[in-house]
PDB file of C-alpha atoms in Angstrom:
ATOM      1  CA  UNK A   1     172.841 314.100  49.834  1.00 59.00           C
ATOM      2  CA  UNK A   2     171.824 310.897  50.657  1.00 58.00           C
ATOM      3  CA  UNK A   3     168.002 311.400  50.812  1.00 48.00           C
ATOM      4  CA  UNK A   4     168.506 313.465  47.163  1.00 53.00           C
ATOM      5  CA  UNK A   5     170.179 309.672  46.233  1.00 41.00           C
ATOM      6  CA  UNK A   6     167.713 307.577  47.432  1.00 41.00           C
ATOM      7  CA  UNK A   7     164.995 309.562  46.114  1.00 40.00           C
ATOM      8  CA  UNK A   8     166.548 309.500  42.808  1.00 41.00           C
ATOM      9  CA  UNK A   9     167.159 305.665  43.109  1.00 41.00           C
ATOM     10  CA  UNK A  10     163.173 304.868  44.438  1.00 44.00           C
ATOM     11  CA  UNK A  11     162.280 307.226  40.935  1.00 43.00           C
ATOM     12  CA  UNK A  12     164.292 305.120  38.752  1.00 44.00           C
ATOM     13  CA  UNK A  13     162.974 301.938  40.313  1.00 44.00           C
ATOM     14  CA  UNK A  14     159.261 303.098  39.436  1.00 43.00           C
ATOM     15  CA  UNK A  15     159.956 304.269  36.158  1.00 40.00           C
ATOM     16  CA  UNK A  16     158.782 300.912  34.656  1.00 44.00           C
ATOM     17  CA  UNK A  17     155.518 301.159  35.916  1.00 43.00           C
ATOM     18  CA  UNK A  18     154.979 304.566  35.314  1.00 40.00           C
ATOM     19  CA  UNK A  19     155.903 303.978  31.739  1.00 43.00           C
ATOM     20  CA  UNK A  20     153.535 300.916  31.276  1.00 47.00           C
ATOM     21  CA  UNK A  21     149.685 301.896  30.480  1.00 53.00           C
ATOM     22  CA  UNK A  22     147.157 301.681  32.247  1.00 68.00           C
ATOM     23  CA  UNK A  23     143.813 299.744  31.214  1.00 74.00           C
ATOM     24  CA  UNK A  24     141.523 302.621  31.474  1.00 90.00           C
ATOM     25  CA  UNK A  25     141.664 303.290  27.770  1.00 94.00           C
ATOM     26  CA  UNK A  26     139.287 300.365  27.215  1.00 97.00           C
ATOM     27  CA  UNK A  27     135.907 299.982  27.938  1.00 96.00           C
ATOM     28  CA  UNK A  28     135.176 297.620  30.092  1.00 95.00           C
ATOM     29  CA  UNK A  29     131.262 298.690  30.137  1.00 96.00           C
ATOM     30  CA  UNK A  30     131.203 296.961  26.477  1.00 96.00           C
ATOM     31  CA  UNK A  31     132.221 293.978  25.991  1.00 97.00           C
ATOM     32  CA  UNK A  32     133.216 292.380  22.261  1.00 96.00           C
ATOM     33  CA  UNK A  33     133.054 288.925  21.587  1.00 98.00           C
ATOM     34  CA  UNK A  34     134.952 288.474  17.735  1.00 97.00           C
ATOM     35  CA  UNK A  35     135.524 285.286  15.731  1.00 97.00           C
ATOM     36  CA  UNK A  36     138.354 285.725  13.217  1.00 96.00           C
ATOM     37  CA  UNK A  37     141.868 284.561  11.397  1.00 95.00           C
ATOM     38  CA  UNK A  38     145.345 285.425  12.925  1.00 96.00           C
ATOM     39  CA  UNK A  39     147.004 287.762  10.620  1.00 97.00           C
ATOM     40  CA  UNK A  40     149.853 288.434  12.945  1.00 97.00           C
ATOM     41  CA  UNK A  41     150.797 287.610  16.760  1.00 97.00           C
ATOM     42  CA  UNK A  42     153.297 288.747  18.986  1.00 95.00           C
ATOM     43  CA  UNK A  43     154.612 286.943  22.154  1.00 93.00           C
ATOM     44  CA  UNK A  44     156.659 289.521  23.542  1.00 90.00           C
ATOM     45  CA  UNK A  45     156.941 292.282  26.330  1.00 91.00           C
ATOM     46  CA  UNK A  46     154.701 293.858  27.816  1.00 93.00           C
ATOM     47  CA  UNK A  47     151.571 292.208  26.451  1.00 94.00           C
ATOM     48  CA  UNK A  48     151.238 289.999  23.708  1.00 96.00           C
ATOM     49  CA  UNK A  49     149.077 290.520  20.824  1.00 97.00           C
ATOM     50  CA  UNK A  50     147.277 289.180  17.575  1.00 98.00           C
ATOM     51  CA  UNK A  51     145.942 290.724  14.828  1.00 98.00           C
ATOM     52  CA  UNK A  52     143.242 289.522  13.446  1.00 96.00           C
ATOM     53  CA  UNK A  53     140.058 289.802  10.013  1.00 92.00           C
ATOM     54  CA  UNK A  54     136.538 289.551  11.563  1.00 94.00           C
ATOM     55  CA  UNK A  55     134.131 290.177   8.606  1.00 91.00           C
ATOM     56  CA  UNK A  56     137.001 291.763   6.421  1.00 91.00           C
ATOM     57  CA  UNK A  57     138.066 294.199   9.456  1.00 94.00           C
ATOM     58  CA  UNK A  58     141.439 294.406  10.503  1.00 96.00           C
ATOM     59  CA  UNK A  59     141.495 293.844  14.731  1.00 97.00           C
ATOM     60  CA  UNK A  60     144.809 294.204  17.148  1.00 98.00           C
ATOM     61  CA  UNK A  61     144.129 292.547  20.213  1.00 98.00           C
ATOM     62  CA  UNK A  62     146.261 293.279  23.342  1.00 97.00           C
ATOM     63  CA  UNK A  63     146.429 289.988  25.194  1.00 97.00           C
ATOM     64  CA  UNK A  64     148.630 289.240  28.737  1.00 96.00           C
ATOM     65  CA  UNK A  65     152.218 289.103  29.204  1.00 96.00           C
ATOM     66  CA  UNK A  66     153.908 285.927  27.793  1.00 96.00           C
ATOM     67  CA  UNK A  67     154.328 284.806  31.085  1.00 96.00           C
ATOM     68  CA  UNK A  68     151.085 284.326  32.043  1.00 96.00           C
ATOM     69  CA  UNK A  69     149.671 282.824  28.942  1.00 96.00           C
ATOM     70  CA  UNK A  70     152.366 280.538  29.228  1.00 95.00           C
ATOM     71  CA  UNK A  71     151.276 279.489  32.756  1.00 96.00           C
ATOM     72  CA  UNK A  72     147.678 279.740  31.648  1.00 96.00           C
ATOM     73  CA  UNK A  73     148.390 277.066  28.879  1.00 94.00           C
ATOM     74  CA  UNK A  74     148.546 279.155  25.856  1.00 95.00           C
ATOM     75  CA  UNK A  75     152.136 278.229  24.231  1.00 95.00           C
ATOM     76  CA  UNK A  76     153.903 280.552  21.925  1.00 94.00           C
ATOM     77  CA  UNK A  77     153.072 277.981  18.952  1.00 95.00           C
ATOM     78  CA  UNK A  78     149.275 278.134  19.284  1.00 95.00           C
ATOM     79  CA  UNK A  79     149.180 281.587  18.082  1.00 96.00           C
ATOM     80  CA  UNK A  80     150.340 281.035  14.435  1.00 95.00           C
ATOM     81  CA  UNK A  81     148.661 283.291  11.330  1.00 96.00           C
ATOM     82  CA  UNK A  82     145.878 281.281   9.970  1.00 95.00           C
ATOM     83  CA  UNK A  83     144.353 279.774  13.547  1.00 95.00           C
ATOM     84  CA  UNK A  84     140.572 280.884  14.029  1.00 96.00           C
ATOM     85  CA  UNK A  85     140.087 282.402  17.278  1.00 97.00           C
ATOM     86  CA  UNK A  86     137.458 283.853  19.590  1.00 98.00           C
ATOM     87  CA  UNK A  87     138.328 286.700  21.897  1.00 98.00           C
ATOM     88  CA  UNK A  88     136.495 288.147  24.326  1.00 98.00           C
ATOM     89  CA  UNK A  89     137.480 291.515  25.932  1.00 98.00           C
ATOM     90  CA  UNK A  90     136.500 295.438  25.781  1.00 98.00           C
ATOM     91  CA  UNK A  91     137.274 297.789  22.608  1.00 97.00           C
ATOM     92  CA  UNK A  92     139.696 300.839  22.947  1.00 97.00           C
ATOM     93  CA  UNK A  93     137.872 304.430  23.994  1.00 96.00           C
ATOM     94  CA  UNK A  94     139.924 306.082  21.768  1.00 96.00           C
ATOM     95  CA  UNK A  95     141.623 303.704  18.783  1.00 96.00           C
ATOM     96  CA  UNK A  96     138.729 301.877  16.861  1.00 93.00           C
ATOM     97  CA  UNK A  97     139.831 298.597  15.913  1.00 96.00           C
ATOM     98  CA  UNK A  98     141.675 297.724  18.993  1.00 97.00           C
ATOM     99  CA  UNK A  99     140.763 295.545  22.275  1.00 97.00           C
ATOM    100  CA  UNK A 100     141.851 294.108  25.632  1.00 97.00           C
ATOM    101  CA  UNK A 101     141.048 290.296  25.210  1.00 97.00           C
ATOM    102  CA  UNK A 102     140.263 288.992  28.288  1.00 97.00           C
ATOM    103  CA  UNK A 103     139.762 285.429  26.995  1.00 98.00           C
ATOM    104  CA  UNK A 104     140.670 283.285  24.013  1.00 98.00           C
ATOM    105  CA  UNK A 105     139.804 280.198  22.572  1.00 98.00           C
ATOM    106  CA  UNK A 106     141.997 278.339  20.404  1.00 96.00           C
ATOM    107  CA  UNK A 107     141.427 274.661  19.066  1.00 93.00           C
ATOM    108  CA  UNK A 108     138.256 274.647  21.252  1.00 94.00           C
ATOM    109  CA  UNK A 109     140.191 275.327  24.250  1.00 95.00           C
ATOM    110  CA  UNK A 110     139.861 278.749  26.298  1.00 97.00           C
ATOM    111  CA  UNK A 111     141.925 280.279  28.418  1.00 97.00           C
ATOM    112  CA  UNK A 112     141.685 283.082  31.076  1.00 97.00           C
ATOM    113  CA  UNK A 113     144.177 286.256  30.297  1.00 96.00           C
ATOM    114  CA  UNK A 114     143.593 288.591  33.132  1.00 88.00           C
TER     115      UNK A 114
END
C-alpha cells in the first residue's frame, strides 16, 4: 500500500512537467530574425508571448517565463501594443506563423530569453 501511495504521489508531482511542451516543435535548424509592431503580449505562465505584424503578417511569438525576463531586464511594461521589436528565434514545424524567440530587442536594448 504504501509503495502504490508513493508511486501515486511521485506521478502527481511530475504531472507539471509532463504537461508542459517540449521545444522540439520548433526548428532550431532555421532561424528567423522579424522586425514588427506589438499587437498583443502576454506576461503570464508558462511562457510569455507577443503577437506581432511583420510586412502585414500576423506573428505569435513564445518568449520565456515572466520570471526570467524579469531577471533578464525585460519588465512587464516594455511589452505594450505599439513597441517595434526584433526577435530572433526558430519558426514552429507544424503551426506557420508561430516562433520560439530566443532574443528581443526593445528600445535598442536586447535581451537573452533562453
Amino acid at each position: 500500500m504504501r509503495a502504490r501511495l508513493l508511486v501515486a504521489v511521485a506521478a502527481l508531482a511530475a504531472w507539471p512537467v509532463l504537461a508542459h511542451h517540449g521545444w522540439s516543435e520548433y526548428d532550431s535548424t532555421s532561424t528567423l530574425t522579424l522586425t514588427g509592431t506589438i499587437e498583443q503580449a502576454g506576461y503570464e505562465h508558462p511562457h510569455g508571448f507577443v503577437h506581432l505584424t511583420v510586412d502585414g503578417k500576423a506573428w505569435v511569438a513564445v518568449l520565456a517565463p515572466p520570471s526570467r525576463m524579469e531577471n533578464r531586464g525585460l519588465p512587464r511594461a516594455e511589452l505594450v501594443p505599439g513597441k517595434r521589436v526584433t526577435l530572433v528565434g526558430y519558426p514552429n514545424r507544424n503551426k506557420p506563423g508561430e516562433m520560439r524567440a530566443e532574443r528581443i530587442t526593445v528600445d535598442g536594448r536586447t535581451v537573452e530569453l533562453r
